[in-house]
Short mmCIF file of C-alpha atoms and ligand atoms in Angstrom, two decimals:
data_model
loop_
_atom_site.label_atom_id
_atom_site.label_comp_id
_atom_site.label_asym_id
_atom_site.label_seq_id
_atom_site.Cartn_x
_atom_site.Cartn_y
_atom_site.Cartn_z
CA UNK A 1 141.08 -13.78 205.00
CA UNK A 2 137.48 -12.44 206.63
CA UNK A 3 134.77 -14.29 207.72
CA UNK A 4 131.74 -12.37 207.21
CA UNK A 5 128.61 -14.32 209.19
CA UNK A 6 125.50 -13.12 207.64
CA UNK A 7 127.42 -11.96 204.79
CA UNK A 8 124.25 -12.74 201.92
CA UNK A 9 121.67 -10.18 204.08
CA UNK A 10 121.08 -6.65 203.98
CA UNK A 11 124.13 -4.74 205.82
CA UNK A 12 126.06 -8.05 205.59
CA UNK A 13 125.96 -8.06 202.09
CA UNK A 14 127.27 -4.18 201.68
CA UNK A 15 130.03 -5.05 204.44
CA UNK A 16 131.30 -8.23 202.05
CA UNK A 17 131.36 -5.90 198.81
CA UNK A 18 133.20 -2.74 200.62
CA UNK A 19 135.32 -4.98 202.21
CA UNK A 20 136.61 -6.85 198.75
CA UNK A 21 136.79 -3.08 197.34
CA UNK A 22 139.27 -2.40 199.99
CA UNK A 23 141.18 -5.82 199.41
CA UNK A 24 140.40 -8.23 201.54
CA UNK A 25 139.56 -11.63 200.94
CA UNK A 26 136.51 -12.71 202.41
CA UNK A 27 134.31 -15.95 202.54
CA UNK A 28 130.63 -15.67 203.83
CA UNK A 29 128.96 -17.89 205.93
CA UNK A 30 124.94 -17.54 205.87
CA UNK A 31 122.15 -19.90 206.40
CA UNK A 32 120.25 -18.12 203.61
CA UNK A 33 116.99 -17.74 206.16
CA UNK A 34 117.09 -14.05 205.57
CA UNK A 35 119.72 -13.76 203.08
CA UNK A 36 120.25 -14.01 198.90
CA UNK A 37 122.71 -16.42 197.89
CA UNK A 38 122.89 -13.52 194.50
CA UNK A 39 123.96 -10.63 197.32
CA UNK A 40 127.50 -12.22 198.20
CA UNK A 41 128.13 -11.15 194.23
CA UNK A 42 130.37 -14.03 193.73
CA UNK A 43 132.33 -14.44 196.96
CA UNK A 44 132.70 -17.95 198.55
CA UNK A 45 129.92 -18.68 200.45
CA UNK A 46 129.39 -21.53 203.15
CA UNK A 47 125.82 -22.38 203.67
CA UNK A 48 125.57 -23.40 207.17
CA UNK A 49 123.78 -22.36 210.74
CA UNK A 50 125.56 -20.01 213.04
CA UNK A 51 124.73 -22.83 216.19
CA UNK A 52 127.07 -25.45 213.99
CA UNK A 53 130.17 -25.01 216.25
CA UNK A 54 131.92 -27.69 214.27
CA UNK A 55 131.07 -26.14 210.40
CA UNK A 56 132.09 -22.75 211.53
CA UNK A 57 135.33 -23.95 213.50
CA UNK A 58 136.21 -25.96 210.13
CA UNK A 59 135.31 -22.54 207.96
CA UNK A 60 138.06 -20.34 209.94
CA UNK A 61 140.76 -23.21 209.48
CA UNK A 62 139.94 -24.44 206.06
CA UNK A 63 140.08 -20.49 204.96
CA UNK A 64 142.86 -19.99 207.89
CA UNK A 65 140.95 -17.00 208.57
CA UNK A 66 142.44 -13.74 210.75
CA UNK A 67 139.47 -12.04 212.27
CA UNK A 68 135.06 -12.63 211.72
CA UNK A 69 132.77 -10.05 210.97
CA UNK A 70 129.16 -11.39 213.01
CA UNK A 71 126.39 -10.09 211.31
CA UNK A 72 124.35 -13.26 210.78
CA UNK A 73 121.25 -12.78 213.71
CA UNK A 74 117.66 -12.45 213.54
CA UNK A 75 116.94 -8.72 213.67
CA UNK A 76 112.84 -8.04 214.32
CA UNK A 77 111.84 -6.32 217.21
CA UNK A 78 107.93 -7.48 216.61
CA UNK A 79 108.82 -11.09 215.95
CA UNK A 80 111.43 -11.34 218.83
CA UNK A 81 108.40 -10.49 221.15
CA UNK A 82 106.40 -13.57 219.45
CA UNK A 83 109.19 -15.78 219.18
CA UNK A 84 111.53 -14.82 222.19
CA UNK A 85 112.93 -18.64 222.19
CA UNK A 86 114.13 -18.18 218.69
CA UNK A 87 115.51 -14.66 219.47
CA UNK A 88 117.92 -16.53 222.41
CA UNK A 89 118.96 -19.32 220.26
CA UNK A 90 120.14 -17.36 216.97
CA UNK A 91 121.42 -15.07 218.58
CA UNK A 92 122.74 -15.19 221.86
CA UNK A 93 123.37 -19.01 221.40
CA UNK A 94 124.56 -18.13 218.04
CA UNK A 95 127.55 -15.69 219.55
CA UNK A 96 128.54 -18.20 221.97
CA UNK A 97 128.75 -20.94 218.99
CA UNK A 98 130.72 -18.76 217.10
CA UNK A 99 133.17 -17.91 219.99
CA UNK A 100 133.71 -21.03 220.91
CA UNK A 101 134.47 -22.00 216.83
CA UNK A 102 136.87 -18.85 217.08
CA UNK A 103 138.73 -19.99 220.37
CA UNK A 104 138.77 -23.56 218.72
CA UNK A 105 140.39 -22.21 215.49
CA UNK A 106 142.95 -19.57 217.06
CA UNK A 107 141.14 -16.63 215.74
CA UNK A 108 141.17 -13.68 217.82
CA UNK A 109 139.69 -10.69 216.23
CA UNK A 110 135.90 -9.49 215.69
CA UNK A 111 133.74 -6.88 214.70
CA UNK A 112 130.16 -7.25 215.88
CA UNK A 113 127.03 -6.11 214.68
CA UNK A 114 124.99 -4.44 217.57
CA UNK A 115 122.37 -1.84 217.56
CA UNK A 116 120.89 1.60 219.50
CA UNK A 117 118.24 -1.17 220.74
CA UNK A 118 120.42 -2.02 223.43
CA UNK A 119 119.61 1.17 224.95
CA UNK A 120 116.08 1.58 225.01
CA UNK A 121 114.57 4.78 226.10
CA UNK A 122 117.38 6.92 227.01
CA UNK A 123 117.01 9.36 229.51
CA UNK A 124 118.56 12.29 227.17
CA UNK A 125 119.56 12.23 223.25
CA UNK A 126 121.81 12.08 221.49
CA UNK A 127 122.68 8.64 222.77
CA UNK A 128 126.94 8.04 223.67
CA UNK A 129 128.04 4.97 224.06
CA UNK A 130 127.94 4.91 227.87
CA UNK A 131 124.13 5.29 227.71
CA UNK A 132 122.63 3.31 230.13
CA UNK A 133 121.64 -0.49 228.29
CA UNK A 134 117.49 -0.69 229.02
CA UNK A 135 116.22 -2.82 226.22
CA UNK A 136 112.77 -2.79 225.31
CA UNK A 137 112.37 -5.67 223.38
CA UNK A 138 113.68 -8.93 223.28
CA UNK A 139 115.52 -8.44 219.75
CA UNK A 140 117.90 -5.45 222.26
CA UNK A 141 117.95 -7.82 225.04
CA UNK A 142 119.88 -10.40 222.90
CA UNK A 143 122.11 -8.07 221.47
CA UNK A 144 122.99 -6.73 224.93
CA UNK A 145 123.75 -10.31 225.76
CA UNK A 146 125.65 -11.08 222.47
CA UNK A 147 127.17 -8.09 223.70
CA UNK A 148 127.90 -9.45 227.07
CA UNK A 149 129.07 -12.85 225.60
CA UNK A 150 131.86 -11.09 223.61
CA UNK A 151 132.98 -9.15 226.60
CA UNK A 152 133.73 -12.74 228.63
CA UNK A 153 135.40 -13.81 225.71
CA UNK A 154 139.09 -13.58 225.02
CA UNK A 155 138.36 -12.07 221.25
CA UNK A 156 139.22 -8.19 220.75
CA UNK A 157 136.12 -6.56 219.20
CA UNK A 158 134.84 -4.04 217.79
CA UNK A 159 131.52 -3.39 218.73
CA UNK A 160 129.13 -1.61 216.65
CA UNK A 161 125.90 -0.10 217.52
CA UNK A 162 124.11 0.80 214.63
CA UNK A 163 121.18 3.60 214.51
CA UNK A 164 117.98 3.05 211.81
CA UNK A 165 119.99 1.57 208.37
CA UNK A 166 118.90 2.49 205.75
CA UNK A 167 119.38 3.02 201.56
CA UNK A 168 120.73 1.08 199.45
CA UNK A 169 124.34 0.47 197.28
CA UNK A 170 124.34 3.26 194.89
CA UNK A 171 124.34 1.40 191.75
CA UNK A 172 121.12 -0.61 193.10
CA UNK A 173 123.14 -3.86 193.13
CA UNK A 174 122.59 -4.20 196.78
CA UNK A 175 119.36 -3.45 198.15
CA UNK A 176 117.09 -4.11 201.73
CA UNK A 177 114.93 -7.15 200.86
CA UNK A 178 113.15 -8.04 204.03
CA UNK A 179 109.95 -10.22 203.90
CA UNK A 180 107.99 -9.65 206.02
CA UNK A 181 109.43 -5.62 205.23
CA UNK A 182 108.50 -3.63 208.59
CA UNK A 183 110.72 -0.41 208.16
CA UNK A 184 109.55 2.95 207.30
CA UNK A 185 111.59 4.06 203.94
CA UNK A 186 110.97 0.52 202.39
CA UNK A 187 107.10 0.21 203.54
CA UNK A 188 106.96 4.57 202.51
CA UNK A 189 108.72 3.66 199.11
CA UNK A 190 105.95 0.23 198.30
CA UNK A 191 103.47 2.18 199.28
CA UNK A 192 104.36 5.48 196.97
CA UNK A 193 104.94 2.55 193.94
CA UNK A 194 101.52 0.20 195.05
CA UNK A 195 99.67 3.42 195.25
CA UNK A 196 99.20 2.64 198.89
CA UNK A 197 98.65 4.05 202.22
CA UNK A 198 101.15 4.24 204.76
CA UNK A 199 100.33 4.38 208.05
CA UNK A 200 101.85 6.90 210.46
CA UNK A 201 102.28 5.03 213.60
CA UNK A 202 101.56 8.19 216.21
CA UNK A 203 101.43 11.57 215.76
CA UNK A 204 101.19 12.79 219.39
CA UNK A 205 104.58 12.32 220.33
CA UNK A 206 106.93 15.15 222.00
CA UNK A 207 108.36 16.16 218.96
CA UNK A 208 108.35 18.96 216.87
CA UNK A 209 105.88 17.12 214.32
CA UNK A 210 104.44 14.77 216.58
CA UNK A 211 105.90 12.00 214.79
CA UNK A 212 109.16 9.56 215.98
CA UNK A 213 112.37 10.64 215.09
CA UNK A 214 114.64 8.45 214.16
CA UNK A 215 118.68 8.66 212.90
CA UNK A 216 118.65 7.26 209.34
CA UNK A 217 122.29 6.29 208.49
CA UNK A 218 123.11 4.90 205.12
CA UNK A 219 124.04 1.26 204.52
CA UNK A 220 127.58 2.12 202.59
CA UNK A 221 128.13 4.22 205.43
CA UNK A 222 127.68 1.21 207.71
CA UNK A 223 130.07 -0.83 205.46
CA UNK A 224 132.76 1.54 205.65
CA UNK A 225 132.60 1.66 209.35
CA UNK A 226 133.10 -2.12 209.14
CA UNK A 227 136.31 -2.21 206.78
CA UNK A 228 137.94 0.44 209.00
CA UNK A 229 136.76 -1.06 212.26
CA UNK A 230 138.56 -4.79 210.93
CA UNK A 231 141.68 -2.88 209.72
CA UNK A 232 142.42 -1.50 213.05
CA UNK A 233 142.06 -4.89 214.06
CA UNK A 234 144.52 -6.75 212.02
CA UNK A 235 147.04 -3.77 212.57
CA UNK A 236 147.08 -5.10 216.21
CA UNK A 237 144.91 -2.41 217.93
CA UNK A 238 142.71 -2.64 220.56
CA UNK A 239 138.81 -2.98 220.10
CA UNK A 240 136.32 -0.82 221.05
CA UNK A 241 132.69 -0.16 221.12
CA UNK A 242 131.08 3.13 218.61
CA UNK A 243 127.90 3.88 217.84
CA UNK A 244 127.16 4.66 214.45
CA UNK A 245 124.60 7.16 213.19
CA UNK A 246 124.10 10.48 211.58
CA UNK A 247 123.88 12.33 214.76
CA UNK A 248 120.58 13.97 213.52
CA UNK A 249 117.07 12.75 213.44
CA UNK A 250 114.32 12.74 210.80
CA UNK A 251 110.52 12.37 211.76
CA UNK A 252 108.10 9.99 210.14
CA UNK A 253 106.48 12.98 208.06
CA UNK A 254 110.33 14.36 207.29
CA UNK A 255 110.35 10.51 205.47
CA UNK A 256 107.42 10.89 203.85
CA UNK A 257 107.98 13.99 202.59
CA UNK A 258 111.55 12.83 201.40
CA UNK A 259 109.66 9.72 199.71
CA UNK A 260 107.00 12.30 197.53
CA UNK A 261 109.89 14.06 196.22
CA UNK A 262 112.15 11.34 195.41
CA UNK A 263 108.67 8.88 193.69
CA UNK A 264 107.82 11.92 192.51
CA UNK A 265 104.11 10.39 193.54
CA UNK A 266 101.39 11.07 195.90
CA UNK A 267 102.23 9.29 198.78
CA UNK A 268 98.62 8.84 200.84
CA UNK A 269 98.90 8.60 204.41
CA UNK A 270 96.67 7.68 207.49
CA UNK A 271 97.38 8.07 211.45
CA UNK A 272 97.23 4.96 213.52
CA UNK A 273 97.90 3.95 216.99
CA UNK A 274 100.85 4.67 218.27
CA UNK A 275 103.46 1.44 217.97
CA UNK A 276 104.32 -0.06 221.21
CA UNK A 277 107.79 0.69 222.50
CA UNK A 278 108.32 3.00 220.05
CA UNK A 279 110.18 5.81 222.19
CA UNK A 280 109.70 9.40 220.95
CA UNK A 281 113.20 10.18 219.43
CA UNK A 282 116.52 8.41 219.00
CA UNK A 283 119.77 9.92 217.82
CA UNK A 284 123.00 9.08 217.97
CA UNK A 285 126.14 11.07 219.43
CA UNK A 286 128.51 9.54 217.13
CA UNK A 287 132.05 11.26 217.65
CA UNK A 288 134.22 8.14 219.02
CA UNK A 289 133.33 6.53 215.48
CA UNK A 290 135.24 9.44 214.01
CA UNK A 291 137.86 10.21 216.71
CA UNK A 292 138.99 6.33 217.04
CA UNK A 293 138.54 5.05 213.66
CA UNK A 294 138.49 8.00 210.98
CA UNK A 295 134.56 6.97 210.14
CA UNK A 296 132.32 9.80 209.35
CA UNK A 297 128.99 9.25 207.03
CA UNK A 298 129.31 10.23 203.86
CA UNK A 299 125.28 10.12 202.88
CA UNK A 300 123.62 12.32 205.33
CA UNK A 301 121.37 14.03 203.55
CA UNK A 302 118.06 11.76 203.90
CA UNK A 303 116.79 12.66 199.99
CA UNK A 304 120.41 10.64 198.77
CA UNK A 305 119.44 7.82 201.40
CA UNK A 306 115.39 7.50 200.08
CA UNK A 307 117.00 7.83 196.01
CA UNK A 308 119.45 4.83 196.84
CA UNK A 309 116.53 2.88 198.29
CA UNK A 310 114.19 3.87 195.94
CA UNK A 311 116.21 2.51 192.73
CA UNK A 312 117.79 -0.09 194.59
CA UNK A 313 113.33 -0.91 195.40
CA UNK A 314 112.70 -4.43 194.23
CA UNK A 315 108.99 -5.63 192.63
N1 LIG B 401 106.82 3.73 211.23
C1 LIG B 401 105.59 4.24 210.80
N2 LIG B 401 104.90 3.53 209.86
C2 LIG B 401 105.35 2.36 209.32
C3 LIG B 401 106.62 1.86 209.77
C4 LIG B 401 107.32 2.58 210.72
O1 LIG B 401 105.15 5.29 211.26
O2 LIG B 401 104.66 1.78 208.49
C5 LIG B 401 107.57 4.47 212.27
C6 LIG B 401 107.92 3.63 213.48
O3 LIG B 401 106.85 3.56 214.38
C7 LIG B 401 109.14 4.39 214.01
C8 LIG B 401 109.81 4.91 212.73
O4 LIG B 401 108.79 4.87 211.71
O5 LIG B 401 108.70 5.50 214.78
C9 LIG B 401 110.97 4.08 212.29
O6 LIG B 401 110.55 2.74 212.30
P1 LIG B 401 111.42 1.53 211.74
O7 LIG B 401 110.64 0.28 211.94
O8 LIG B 401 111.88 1.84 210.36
O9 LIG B 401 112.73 1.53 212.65
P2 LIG B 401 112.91 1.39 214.24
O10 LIG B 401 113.26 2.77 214.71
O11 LIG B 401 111.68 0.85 214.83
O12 LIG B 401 114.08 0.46 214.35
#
């Protein structure tokens, strides 16, 4: 049996299903603050919050689980700099709750949910896994230190970075429903079906368009990483920490231009400010995903990722 924490949000909620497709039992545990109760698609699901020690050390024994997938965390870089307090609790509190639950209940194995945020601006790209950590916001300074938490600990992880997720399932079951939504293929897609303008944020960085580039990997992608990350867990390997992206960048306008020819509509744009803290590019050198676990994405051409999102889009 899994525990999947955050099981009923976005990547959560594609981790649960690929994980039942490969045969494992699994029983979420969300608080529903971010996630749908309709995205576990039938799987047992706990309602409770990840700082509830006692609920989640009563979840692993009751379902006498063998190892936790820890997705559930609050995961805005702009509202981690407004609410840093919040940021802390979830989710470096959060970890150490769940640890503790884990050492409490005997359960030894976990694969966690971390992201290229950690980093920062990195000196060079692609981005390995040794890159140096130099968060720039207070959403990558808590994962470092969820990061950090699960090091101390006695658990064997798997820990996974992940690059920009994106897409959807590809039968739309499974979608990206974020409220407030502040990523670029959702915001590009509402704004190509609202008849909107999107705004470029920047387009005087070093790059060959001038705008960010960014390594779009597909949520299914992300899922399988997950199921083969907790098998070589419960065959009694050793954890490790991968990154997990494309290993090639798209800029804004490469999005946008994507988005038009999936819509098939006029997608208006405008050029604002740059964001803050937005560094120029990020990419991913992804080969110890592929050399330790088998993982390679599957959906890495950016039109199949902006199709899946686009039916997957929700009114
Ligand atoms: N972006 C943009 N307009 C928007 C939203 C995002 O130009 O309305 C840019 C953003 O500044 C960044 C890139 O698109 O350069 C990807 O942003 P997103 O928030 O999707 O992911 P991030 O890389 O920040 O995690």
């Amino acid at each position: 049996m899994l525990l999947v924490t955050g099981g009923a949000g976005y990547i959560g909620s594609h981790a649960t299903r690929a994980l039942a497709a490969a045969g494992h039992d699994v029983v979420v545990y969300d608080d529903l603050s971010e996630g749908f109760s309709d995205a576990v698609l039938g799987k047992p699901l706990v309602v409770g919050d990840i700082l509830d020690t006692e609920k989640l050390q009563k979840t692993l024994k009751d379902h006498a689980v063998d190892a936790v997938l820890h997705f559930a965390a609050r995961c805005y870089v702009g509202e981690s700099m407004q609410k840093p307090d919040l940021y802390w609790r979830v989710n470096r509190d959060g970890t150490r709750s769940l640890l503790k639950a884990m050492a409490g209940a005997g359960v030894g194995k976990l694969v966690f949910s971390s992201t290229c945020a950690v980093y920062g601006v990195p000196d060079s790209v692609p981005m390995h896994e040794d890159t140096p950590h130099r968060p720039l916001s207070v959403y990558g300074e808590t994962k470092a230190a969820m990061e950090g938490e699960i090091a101390d600990s006695d658990v064997e992880a798997v820990v996974f970075r992940y690059f920009n997720a994106a897409g959807a399932s590809s039968d739309a079951v499974l979608g990206e429903r974020h409220d407030p939504e502040t990523h670029l293929i959702p915001l590009a897609l509402m704004a190509a079906r609202d008849g909107a303008t999107l705004t470029i944020n920047g387009d005087d960085y070093p790059t060959p368009d001038g705008t960010c580039v960014r390594d779009y990997i597909h949520v299914m992608d992300l899922a399988d990483a997950h199921v083969a990350g907790v098998q070589r867990l419960l065959a009694g390997n050793s954890g490790l920490t991968a990154n997990l992206g494309s290993g090639r960048g798209y800029s804004v306008l490469e999005i946008v231009e994507a988005v038009r020819r999936v819509t098939g509509r006029p997608l208006a744009t405008q050029v604002g400010p740059r964001r803050p803290g937005d560094p120029p590019a990020l990419y991913a050198r992804a080969e110890r995903a592929e050399s330790e676990l088998g993982w390679r994405p599957q959906f890495t051409d950016i039109q199949v990722i902006v199709e899946h999102a686009w039916r997957a889009l929700r009114d």
